[in-house]
PDB file of C-alpha atoms in Angstrom:
ATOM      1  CA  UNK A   1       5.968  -3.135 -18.184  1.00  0.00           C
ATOM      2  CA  UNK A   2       7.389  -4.258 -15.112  1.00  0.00           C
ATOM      3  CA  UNK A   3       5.167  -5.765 -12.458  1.00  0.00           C
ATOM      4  CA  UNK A   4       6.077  -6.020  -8.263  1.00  0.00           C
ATOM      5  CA  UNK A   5       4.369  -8.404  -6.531  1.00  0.00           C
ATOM      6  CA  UNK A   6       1.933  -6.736  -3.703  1.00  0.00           C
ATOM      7  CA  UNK A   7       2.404  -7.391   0.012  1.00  0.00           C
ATOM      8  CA  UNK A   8      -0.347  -8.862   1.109  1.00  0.00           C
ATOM      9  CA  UNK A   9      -2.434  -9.237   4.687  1.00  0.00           C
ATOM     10  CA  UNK A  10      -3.485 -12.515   6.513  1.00  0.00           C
ATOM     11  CA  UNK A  11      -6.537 -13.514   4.163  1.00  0.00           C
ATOM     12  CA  UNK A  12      -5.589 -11.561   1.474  1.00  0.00           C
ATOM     13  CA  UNK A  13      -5.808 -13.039  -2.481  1.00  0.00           C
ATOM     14  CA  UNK A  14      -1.913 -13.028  -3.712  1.00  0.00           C
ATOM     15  CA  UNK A  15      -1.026 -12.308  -7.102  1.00  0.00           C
ATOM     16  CA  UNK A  16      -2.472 -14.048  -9.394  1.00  0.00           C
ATOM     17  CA  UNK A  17       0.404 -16.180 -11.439  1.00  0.00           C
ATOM     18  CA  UNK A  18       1.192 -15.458 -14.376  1.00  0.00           C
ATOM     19  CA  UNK A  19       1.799 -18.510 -16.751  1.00  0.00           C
ATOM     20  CA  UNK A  20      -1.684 -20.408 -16.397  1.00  0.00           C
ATOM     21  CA  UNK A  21      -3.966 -19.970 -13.521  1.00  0.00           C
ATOM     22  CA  UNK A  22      -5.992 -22.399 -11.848  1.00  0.00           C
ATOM     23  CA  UNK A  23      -9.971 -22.450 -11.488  1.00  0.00           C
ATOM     24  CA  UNK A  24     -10.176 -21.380  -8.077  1.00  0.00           C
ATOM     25  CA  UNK A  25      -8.086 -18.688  -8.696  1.00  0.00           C
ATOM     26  CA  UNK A  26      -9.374 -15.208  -8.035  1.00  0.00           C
ATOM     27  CA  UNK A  27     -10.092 -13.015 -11.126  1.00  0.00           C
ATOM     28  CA  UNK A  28      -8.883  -9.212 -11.497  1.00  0.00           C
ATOM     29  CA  UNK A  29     -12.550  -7.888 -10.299  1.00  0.00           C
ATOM     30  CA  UNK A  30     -12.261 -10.654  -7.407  1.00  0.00           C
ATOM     31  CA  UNK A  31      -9.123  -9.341  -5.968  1.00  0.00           C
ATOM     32  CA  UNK A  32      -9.758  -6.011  -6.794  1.00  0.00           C
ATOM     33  CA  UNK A  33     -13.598  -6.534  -4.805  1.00  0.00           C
ATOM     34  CA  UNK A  34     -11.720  -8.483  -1.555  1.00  0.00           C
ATOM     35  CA  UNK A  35      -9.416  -5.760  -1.439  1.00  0.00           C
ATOM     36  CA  UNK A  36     -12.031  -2.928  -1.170  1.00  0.00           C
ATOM     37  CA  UNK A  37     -14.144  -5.145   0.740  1.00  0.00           C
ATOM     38  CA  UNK A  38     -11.367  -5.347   3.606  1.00  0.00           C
ATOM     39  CA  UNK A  39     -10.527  -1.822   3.734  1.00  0.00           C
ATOM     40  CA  UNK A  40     -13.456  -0.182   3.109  1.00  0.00           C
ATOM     41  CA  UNK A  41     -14.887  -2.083   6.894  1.00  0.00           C
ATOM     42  CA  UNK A  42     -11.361  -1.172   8.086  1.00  0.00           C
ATOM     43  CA  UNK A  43     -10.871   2.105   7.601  1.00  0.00           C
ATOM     44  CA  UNK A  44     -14.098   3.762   5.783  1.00  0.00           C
ATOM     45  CA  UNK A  45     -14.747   4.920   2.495  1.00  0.00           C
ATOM     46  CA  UNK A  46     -12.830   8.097   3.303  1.00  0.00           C
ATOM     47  CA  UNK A  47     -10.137   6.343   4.463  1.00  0.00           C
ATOM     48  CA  UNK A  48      -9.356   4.342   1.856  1.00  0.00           C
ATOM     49  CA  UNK A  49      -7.850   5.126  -1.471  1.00  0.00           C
ATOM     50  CA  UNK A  50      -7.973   4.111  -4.586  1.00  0.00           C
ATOM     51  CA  UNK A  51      -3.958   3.606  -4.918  1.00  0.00           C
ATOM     52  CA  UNK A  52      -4.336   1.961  -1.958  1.00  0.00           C
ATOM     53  CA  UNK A  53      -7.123  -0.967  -2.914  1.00  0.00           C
ATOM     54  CA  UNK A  54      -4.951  -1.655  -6.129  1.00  0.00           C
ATOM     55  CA  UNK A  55      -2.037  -1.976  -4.473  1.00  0.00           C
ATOM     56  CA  UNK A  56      -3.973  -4.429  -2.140  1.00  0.00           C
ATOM     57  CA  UNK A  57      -5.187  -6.294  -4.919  1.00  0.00           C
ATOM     58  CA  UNK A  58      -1.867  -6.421  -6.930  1.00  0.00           C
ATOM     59  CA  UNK A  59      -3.268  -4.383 -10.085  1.00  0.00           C
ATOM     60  CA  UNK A  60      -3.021  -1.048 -11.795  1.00  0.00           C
ATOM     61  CA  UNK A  61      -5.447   1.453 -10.726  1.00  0.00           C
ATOM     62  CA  UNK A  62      -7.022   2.006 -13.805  1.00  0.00           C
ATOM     63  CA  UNK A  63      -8.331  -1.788 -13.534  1.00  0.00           C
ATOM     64  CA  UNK A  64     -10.548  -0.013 -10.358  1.00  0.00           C
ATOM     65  CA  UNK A  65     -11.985   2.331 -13.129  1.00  0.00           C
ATOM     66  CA  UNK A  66     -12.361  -0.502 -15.533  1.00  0.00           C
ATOM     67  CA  UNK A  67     -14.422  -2.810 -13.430  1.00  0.00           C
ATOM     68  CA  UNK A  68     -16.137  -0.387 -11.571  1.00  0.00           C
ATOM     69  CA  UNK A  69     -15.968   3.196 -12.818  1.00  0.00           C
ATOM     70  CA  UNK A  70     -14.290   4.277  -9.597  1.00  0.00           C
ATOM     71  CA  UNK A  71     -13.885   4.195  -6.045  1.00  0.00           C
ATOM     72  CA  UNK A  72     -17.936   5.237  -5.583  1.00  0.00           C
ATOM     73  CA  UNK A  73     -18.687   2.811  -7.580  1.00  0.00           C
ATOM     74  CA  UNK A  74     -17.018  -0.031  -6.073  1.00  0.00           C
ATOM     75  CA  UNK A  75     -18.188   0.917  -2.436  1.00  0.00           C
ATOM     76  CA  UNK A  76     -21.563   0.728  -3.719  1.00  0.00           C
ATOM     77  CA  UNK A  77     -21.198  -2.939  -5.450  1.00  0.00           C
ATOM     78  CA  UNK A  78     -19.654  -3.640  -2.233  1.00  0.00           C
ATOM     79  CA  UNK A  79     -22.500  -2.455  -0.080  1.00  0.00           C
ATOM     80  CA  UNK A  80     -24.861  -4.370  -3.007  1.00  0.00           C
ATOM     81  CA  UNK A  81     -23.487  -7.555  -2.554  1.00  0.00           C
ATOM     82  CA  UNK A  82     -24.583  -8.187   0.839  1.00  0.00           C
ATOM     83  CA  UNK A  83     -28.000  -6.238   0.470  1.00  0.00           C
ATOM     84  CA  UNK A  84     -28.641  -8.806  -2.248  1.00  0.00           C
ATOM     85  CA  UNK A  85     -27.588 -11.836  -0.211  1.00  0.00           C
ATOM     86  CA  UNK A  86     -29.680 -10.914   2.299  1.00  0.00           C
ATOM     87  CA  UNK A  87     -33.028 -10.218   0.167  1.00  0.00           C
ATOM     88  CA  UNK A  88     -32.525 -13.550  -1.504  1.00  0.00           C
ATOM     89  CA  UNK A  89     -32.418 -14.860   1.830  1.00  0.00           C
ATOM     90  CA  UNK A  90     -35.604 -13.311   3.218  1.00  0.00           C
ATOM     91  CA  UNK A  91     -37.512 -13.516  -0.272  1.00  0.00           C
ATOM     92  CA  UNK A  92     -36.923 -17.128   0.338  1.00  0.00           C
ATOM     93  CA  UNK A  93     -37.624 -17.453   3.990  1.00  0.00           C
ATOM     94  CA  UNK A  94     -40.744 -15.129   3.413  1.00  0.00           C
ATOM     95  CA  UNK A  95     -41.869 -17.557   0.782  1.00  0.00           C
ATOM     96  CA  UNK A  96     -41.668 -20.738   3.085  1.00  0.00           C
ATOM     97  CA  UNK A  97     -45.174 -21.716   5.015  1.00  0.00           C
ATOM     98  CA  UNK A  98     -43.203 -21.915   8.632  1.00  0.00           C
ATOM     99  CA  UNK A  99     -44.201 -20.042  11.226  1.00  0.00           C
ATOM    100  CA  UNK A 100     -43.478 -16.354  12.263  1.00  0.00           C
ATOM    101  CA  UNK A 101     -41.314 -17.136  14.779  1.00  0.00           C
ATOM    102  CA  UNK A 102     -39.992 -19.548  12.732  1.00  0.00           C
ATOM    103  CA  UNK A 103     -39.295 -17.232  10.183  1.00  0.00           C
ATOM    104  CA  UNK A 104     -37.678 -14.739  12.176  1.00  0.00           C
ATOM    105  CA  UNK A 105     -35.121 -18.159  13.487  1.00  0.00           C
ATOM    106  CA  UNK A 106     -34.679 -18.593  10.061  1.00  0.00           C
ATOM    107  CA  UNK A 107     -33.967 -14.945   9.193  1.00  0.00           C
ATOM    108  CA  UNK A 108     -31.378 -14.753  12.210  1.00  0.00           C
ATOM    109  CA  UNK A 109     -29.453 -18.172  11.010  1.00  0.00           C
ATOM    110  CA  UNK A 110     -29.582 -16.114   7.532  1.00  0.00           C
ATOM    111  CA  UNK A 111     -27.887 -13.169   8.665  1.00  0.00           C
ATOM    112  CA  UNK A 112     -25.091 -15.073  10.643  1.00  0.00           C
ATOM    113  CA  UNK A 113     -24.364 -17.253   7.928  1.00  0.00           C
ATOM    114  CA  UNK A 114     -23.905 -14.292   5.340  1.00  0.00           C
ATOM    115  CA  UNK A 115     -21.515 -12.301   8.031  1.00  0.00           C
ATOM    116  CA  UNK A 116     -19.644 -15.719   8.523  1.00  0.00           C
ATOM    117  CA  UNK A 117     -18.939 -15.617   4.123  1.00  0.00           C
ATOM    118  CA  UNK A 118     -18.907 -11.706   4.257  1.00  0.00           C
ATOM    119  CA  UNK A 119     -16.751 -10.726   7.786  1.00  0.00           C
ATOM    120  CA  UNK A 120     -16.092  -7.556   6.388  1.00  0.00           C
ATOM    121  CA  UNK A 121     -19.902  -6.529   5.982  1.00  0.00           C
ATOM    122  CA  UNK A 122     -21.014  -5.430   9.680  1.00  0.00           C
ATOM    123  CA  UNK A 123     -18.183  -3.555  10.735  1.00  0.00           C
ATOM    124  CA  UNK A 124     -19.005  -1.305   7.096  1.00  0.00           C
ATOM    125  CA  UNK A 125     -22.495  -1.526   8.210  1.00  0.00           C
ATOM    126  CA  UNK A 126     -21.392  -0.452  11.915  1.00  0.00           C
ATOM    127  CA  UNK A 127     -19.335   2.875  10.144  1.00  0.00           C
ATOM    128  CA  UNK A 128     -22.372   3.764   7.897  1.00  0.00           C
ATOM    129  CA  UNK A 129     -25.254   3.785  10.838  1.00  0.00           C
ATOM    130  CA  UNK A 130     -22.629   5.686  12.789  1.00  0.00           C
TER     131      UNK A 130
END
């Protein structure tokens, strides 16, 4: 079969190479979750395609199906991942001894931190409220 590379965006994963890839490398799912991630808060999950995401993420389409039985389902594992960052982090900070207001400090620094490794979260978060 014969492969193009995919343009990419500012932040984007690139292909990954092809003879031997390195441990920081992102995997299939990686790429193919970054590239969902990014459009999905850009545009919606109406405005995004499934053609489109695997372009994005330099793969075939059916790899979307593979890892995650379809465009539904990878909204929702994208929409999980943060929901499950942040109940670790409260589980924890509920857990601690501190304060109320020191838990609610705590919860704050939390929730900035997680946006800071997830950017794309509160713009999706944003579309869905509205």
């Amino acid at each position: 079969m014969f492969s193009r590379a995919p343009r990419t965006r500012a932040g984007r994963p690139g292909p990954v190479p092809a003879a031997g890839r390195a441990a920081s490398d992102p995997t299939t799912k990686d790429r193919i979750f970054a590239a969902a991630a990014a459009d999905f808060s850009a545009h919606g999950f109406d405005g995004v395609s499934v053609d489109a995401i695997a372009h994005e993420a330099g793969v075939n389409k059916a790899m979307i199906y593979y890892h995650f039985e379809g465009k539904l389902g990878l909204y929702r594992e994208v929409v999980r991942d943060m929901l499950r960052a942040v109940a670790a982090a409260a589980t924890e900070i509920a857990a601690n001894g501190a304060e109320p207001e020191t838990k609610i400090e705590g919860f704050i620094e939390a929730l900035a931190r997680l946006r800071d490794q997830r950017p794309w979260f509160p713009p999706l978060m944003m579309r869905e409220m509205a």
